[in-house]
Coordinates of C-alpha atoms and ligand atoms in Angstrom, one line a residue:
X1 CA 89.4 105.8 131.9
X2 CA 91.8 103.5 130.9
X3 CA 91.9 99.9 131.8
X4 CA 95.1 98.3 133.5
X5 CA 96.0 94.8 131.7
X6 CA 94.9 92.6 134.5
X7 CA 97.1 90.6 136.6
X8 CA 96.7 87.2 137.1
X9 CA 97.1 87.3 140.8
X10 CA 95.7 90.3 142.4
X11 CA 93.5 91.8 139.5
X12 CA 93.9 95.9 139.7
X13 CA 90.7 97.1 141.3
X14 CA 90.9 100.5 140.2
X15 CA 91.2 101.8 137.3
X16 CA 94.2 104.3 136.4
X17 CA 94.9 105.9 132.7
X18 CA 97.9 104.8 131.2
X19 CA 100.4 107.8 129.4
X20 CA 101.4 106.9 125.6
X21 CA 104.9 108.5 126.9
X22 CA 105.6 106.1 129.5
X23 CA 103.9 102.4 127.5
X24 CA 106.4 103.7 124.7
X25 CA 109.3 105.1 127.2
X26 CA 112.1 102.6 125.4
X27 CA 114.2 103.9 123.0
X28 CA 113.1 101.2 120.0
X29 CA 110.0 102.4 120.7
X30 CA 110.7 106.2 120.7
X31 CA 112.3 105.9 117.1
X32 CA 109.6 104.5 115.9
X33 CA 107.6 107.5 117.2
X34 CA 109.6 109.8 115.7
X35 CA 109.7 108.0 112.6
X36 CA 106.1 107.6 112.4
X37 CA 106.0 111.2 113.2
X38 CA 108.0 112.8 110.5
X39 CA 106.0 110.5 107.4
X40 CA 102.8 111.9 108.9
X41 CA 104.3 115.5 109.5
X42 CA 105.2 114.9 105.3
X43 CA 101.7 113.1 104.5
X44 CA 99.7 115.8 106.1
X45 CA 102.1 119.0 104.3
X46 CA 100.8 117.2 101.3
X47 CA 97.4 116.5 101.9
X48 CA 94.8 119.7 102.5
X49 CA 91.6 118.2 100.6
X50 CA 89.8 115.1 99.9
X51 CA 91.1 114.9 96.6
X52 CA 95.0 115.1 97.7
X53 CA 94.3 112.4 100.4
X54 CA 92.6 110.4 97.9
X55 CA 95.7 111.0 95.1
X56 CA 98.2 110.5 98.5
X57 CA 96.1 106.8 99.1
X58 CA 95.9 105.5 95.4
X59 CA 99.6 106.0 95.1
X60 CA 100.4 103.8 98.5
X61 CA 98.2 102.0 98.1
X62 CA 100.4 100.7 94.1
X63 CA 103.2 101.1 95.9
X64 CA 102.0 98.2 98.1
X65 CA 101.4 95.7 95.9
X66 CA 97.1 97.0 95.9
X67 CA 95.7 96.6 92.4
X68 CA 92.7 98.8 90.5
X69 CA 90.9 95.8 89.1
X70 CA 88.5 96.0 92.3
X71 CA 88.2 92.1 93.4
X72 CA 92.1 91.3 93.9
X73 CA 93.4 89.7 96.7
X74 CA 94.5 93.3 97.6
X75 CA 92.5 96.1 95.8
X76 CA 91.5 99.4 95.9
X77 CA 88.5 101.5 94.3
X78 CA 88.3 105.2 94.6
X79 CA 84.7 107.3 93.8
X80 CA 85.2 110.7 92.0
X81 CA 88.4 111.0 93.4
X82 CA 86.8 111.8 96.3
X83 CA 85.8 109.1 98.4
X84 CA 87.8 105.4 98.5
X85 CA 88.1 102.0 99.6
X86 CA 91.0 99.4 100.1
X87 CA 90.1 95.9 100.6
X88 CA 92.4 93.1 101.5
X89 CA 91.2 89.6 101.7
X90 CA 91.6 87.1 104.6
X91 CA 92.4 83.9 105.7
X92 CA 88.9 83.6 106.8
X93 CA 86.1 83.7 104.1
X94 CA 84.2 87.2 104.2
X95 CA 80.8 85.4 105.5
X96 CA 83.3 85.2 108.8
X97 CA 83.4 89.4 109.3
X98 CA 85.5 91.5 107.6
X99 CA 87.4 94.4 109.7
X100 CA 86.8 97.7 108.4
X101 CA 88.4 101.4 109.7
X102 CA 86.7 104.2 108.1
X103 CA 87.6 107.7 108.2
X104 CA 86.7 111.0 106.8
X105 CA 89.2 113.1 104.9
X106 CA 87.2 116.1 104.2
X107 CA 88.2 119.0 106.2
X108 CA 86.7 122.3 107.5
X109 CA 87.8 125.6 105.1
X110 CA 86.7 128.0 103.0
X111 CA 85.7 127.2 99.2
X112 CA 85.2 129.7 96.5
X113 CA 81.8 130.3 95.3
X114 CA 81.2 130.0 91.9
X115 CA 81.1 133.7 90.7
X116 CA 83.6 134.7 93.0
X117 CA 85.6 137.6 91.5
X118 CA 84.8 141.1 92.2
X119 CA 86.8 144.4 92.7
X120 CA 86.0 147.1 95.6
X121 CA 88.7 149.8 96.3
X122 CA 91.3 149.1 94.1
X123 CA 91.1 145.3 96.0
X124 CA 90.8 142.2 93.9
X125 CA 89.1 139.5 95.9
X126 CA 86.7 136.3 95.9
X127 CA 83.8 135.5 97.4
X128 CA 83.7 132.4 99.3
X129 CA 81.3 130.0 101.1
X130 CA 82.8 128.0 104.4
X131 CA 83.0 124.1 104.4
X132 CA 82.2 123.1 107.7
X133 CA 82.3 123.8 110.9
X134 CA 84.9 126.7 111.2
X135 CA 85.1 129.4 114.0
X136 CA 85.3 132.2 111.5
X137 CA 87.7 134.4 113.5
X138 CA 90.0 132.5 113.3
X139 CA 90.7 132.1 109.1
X140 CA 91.4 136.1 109.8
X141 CA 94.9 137.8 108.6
X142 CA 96.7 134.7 108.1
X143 CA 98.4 133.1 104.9
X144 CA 96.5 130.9 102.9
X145 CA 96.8 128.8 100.3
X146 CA 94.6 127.6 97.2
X147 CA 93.6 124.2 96.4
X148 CA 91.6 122.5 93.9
X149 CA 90.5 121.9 90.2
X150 CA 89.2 123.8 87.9
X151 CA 86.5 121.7 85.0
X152 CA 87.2 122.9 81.7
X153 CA 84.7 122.4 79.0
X154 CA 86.5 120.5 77.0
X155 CA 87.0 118.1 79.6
X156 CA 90.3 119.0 80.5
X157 CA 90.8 119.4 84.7
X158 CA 93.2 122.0 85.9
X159 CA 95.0 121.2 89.3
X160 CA 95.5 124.1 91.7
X161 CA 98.0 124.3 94.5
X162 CA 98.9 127.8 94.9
X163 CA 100.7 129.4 98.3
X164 CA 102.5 126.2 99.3
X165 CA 106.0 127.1 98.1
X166 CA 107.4 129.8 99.6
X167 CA 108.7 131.0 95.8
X168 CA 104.6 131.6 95.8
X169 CA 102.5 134.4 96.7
X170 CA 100.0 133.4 99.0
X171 CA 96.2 134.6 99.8
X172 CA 94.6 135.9 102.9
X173 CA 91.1 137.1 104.7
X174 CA 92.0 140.7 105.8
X175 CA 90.8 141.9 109.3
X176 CA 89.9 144.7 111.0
X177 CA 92.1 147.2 112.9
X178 CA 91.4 147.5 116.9
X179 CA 90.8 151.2 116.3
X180 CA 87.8 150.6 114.2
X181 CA 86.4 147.5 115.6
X182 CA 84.9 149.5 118.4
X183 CA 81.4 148.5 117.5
X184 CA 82.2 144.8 116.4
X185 CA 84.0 144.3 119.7
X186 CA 80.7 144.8 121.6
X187 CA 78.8 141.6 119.3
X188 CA 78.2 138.2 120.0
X189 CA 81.1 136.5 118.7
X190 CA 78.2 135.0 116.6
X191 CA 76.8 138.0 114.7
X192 CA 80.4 139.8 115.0
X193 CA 82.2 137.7 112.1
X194 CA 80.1 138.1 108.4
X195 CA 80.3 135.0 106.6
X196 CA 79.9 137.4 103.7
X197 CA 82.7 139.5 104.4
X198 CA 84.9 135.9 104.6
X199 CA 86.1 137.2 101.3
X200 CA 90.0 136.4 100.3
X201 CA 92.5 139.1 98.5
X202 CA 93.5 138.1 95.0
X203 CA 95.9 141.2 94.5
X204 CA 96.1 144.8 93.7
X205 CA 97.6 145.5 90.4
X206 CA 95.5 147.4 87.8
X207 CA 95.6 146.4 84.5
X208 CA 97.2 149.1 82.6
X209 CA 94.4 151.9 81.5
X210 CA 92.8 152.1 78.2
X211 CA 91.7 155.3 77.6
X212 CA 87.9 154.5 78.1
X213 CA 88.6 153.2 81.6
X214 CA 91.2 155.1 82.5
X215 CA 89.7 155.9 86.8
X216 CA 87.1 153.4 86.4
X217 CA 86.8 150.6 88.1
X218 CA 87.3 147.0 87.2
X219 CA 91.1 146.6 86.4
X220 CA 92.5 145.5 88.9
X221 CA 89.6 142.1 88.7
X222 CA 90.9 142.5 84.9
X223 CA 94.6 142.3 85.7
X224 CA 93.6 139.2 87.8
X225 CA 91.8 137.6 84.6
X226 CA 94.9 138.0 82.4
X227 CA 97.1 136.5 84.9
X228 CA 94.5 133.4 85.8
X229 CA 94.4 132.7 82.1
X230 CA 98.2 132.6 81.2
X231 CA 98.8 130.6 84.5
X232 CA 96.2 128.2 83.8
X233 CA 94.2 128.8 80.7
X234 CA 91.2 129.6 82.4
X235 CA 88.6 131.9 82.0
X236 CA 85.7 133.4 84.5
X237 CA 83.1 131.4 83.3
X238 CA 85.3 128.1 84.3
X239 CA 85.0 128.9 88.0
X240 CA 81.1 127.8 87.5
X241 CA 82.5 124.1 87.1
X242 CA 85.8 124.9 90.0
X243 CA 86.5 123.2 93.2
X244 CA 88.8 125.4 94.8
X245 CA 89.4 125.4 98.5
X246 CA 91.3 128.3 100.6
X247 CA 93.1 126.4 103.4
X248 CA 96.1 127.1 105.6
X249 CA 98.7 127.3 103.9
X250 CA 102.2 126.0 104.9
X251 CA 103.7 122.7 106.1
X252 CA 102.9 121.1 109.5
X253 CA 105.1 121.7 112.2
X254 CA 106.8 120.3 115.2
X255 CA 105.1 122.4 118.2
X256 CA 107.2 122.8 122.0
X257 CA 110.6 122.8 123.3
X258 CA 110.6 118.9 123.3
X259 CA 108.5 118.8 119.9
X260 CA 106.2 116.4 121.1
X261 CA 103.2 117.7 119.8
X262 CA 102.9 118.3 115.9
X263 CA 100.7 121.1 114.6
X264 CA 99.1 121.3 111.2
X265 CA 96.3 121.6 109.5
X266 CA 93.8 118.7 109.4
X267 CA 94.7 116.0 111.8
X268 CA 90.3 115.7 112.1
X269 CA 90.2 113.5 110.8
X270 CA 93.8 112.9 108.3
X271 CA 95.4 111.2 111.7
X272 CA 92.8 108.6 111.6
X273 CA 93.6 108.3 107.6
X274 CA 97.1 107.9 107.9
X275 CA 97.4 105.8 111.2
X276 CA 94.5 103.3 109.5
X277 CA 96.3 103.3 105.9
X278 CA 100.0 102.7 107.8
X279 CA 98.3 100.1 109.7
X280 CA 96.8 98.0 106.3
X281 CA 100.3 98.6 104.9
X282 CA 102.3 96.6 107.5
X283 CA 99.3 93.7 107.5
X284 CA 100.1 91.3 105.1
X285 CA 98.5 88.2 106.0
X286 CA 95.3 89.0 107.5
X287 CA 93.2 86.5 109.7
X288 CA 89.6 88.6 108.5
X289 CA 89.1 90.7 105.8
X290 CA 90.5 94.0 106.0
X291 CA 89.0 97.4 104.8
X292 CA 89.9 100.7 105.5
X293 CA 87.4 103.1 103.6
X294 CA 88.3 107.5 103.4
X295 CA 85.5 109.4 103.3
X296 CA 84.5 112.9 101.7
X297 CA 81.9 115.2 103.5
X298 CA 81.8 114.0 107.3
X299 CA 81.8 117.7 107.8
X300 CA 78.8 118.8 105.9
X301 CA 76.8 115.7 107.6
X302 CA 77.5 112.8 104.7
X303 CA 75.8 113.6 102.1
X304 CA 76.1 113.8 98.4
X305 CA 77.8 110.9 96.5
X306 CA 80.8 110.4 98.1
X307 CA 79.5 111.4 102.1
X308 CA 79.5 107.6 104.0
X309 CA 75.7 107.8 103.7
X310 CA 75.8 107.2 99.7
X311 CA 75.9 103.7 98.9
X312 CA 79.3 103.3 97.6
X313 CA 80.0 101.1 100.1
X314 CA 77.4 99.1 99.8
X315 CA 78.2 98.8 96.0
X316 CA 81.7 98.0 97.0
X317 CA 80.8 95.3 99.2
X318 CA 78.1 93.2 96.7
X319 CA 81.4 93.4 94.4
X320 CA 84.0 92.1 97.2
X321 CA 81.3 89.1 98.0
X322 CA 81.2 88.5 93.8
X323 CA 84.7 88.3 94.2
X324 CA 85.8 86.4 96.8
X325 CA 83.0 84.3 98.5
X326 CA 79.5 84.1 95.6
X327 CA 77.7 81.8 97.6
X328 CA 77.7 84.5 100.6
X329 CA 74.7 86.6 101.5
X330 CA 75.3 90.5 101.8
X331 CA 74.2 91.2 104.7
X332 CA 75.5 88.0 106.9
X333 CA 78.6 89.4 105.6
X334 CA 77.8 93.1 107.2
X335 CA 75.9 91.6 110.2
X336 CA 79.3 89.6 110.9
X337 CA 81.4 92.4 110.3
X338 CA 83.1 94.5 113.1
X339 CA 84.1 98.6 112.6
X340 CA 86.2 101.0 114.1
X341 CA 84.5 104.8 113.2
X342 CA 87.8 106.3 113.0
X343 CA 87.6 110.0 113.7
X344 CA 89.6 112.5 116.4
X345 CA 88.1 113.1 120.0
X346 CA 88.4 116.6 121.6
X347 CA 91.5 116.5 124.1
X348 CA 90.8 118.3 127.7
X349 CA 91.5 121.9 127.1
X350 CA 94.4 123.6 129.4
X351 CA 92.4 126.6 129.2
X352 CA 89.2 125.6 128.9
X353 CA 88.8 122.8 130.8
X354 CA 84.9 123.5 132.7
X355 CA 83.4 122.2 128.8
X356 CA 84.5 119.2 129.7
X357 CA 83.4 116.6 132.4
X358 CA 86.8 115.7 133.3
X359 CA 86.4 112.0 134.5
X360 CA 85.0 111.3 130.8
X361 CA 86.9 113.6 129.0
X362 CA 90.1 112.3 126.8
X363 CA 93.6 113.2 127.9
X364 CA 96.4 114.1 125.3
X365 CA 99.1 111.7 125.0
X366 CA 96.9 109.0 126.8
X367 CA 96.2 107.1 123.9
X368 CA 93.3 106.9 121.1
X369 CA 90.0 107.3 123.0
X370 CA 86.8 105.0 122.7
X371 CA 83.4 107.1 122.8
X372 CA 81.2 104.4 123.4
X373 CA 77.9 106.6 121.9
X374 CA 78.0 109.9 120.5
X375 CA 75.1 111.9 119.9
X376 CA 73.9 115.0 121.9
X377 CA 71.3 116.0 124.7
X378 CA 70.2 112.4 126.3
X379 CA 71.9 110.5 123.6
X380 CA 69.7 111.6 120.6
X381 CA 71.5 111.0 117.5
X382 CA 73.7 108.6 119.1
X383 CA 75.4 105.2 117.3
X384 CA 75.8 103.6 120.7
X385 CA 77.9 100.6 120.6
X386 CA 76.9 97.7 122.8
X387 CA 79.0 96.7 126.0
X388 CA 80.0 93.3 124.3
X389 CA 81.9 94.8 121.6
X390 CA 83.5 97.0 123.5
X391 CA 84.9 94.3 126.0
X392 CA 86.0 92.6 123.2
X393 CA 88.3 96.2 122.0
X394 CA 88.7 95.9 125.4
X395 CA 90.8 92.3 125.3
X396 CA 92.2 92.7 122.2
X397 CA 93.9 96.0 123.2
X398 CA 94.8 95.0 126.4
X399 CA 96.5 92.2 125.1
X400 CA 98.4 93.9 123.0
X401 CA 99.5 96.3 125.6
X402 CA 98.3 99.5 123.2
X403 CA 97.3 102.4 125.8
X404 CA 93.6 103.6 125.3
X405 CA 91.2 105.9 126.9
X406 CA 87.4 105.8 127.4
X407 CA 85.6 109.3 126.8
X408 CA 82.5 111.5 125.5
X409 CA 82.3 114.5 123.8
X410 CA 81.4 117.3 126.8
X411 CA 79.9 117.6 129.9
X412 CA 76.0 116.6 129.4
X413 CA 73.7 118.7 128.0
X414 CA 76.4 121.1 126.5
X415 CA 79.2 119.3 123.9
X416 CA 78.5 116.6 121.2
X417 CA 78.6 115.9 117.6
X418 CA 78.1 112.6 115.1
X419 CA 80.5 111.2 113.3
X420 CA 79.7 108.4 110.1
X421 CA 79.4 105.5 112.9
X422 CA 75.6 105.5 112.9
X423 CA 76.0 105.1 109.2
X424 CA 77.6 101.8 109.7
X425 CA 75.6 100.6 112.5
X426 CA 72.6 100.8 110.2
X427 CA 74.1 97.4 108.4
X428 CA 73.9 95.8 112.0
X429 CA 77.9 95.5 112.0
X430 CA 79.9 95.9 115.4
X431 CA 81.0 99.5 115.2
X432 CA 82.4 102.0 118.0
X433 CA 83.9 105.5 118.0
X434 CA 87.6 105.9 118.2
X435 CA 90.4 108.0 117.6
X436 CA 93.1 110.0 118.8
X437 CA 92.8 113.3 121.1
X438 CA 93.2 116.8 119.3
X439 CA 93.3 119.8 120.4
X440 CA 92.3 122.8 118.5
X441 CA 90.0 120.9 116.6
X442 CA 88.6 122.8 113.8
X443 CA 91.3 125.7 113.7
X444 CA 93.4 126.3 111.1
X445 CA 96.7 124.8 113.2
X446 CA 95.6 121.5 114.9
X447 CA 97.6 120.0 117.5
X448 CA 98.1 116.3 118.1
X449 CA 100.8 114.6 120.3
X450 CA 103.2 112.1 119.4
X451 CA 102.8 109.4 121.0
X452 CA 98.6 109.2 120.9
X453 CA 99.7 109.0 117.3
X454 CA 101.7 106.4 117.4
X455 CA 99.8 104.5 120.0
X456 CA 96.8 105.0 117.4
X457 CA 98.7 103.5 114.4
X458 CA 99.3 100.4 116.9
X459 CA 95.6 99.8 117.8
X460 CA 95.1 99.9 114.2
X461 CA 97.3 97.5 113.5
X462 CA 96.0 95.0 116.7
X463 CA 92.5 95.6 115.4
X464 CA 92.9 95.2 111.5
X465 CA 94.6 91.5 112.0
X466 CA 92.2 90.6 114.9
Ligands
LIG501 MN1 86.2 114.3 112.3
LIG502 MN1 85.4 117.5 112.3

């Protein structure tokens, strides 16, 4: 629940949630919103993978005055293209805490596997292997796009972006019709949806028939072959060393009659990205240190090279403290630091609304949410951050006059989830759970309201030049 900004005289005993709509009811305010709004609405159209965010972030980040040679007052490092790091020093020496936001910019979909082409019934389609935690169903009979890069061996890397303009053709799961999903209908929803029959149509066309093929099979995968190498010069053996990513395809959209929610694709966790990265934009003059990290693979548990439990971070840091302060120690500088896990909270459900215990469940349009521990089943698993630092959020936010909420995934015993927090914590830095409330989480179309993120993109800012 949120907490009133206290008054001096009578202190508010009770505590009552504050609506984003009505702390941002004035009309500045409001164009500011929508503002904010449509550069997200454009950001997120742009950005479907790790590697687009990443490419979206580099660019900013030049545009604002951030340089590559990692050590700069204002500087920026990324890892594979993947993973990366902005760092802007402070007025304060490092040994004094830094402030760091960190977010993930991986996103649940469906990747190709690398021997994906095949041919069955005069159908030309790839086999694929999901990315995170989808709900199968719902990638079914709807448009979808291609992203990625393709590895040649000769070094050269091929960038794909195919079903985004609508000049394109676009790619899709088929489904099966009511009348023959008798059977299916009567499975778990569980077993009822094959993640080998995820498998997306590439086209139709055979290629035309030689005489020693002439009904046999194979030419429509053939056709396909002829048309992936003029296109991009590829042949089937290059998918081995491809990164190519089926996602929604399309631009985000404004959702209602008042079009205060906005719908896309990958607001978990691309809000926190944005709202963080707009946030470092406008801070010029920080008090502390200021680092805003994007991470790849929060959705596949962190691992791997560029997942927040690799040590590119780590590596960054040593560097920062060459930099800027020698004579500091590491990990005073970490122990001193103080974090924001940046990642999306579930918003109540309309319809669904018994998953949640609703006096600790997150309301849309009432502001980022706090989730003071995460973790699952008697808080195993759990970063739990420690009352202290969460009276001081508490202050600084209050202060400001930024609406928040206070929230954990589920009722007991049935939701949760981990986010990269506990990856921080490790280091002994402050570090809490917060982010904005989504609905839809997971789905292909995501819904977010306006003002949580715009209230978000403020708590940033209040937190970053703390
Ligand atoms: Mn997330
Ligand atoms: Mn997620």
């Amino acid at each position: 629940m949120v907490q009133k900004k206290a008054v001096k005289a009578a202190p508010e005993l009770e505590s009552k949630p504050r609506s984003a709509w009505d702390v941002y009811a004035d009309a500045k305010h409001r164009t500011a919103m929508d503002r904010l709004a449509r550069e997200y609405m454009a950001f997120l159209t742009a950005c479907k993978t790790e590697r687009e965010t990443v490419n979206w972030t580099r660019a900013l980040a030049l545009k604002n005055g951030f340089s590559e040679k990692f050590g700069a007052k204002a500087c920026f490092r990324d890892m594979r293209g993947k993973t990366i790091l902005l760092a802007r020093k402070g007025r304060r020496p490092l040994s004094e805490g830094f402030r760091l936001a960190g977010a993930h910019c991986d996103t649940p979909r469906i990747d190709l596997k690398q021997h994906p082409l095949y041919e069955e019934v005069q159908v030309a389609l790839a086999k694929t292997h999901y990315y995170g935690g989808i709900r199968k169903h719902q990638w079914l009979a709807r448009e979808l796009a291609l992203h990625g890069v393709i590895a040649l061996k000769s070094g050269k890397v091929v960038d794909v972006t195919l079903g985004e303009d609508p000049a394109e053709p676009v790619f899709t799961i088929a489904d099966l019709l009511p009348h023959l999903a008798q059977k299916q209908s009567e499975q778990k929803l569980s077993e009822a949806f094959d993640a080998e029959k995820l498998n997306i149509v590439l086209g139709h066309e055979p290629a035309k028939a030689e005489k020693k093929d002439e009904n046999g099979k194979g030419r429509v995968k053939k056709a396909i072959l002829a048309l992936l190498h003029k296109r991009y010069g590829i042949v089937e053996d290059d998918f081995y060393s491809a990164e190519l990513a089926a996602v929604p395809a399309g631009p985000a959209r404004s959702v209602g009659l008042d079009g205060s929610i906005i719908g896309g694709y990958g607001h978990d966790d691309r809000i926190c990205c944005f709202t963080a990265l707009s946030a470092l934009m406008d801070a010029k003059t920080p008090e502390h240190a200021q680092i805003v990290i994007l991470w790849d693979k929060e959705e596949i548990g962190s691992d791997g090279s560029t997942g927040a439990k690799s040590l590119f971070f780590e590596y960054c840091l040593q560097d920062l403290v060459e930099a800027w302060e020698p004579k500091a120690r590491l990990r005073s500088v970490l122990m001193s630091a103080k974090a924001l896990s940046a990642d999306v909270h579930a918003a109540i459900d309309p319809d669904y609304q018994d998953v949640h215990e609703k006096m600790n469940a997150s309301l849309f349009g009432y502001g980022p949410t706090f989730c003071k521990f995460t973790g699952h089943r008697g808080k195993y698993m759990a970063n739990d951050a420690h009352a202290e630092y969460v009276g001081w959020l508490r202050r600084i936010l209050d202060d400001a006059g930024v609406p928040w909420q206070m929230a954990e995934l589920g009722k007991v015993d049935q939701g949760g989830g981990g986010t990269v927090a506990k990856y921080l914590a490790k280091y002994g830095m402050d570090v809490i759970d917060f982010g904005p409330p989504v609905l839809s989480m997971h789905s292909p179309f995501e819904l977010a309201s306006k003002a949580d993120l715009y209230a978000t993109k403020l708590a940033f800012e209040v937190f970053l030049k703390s």
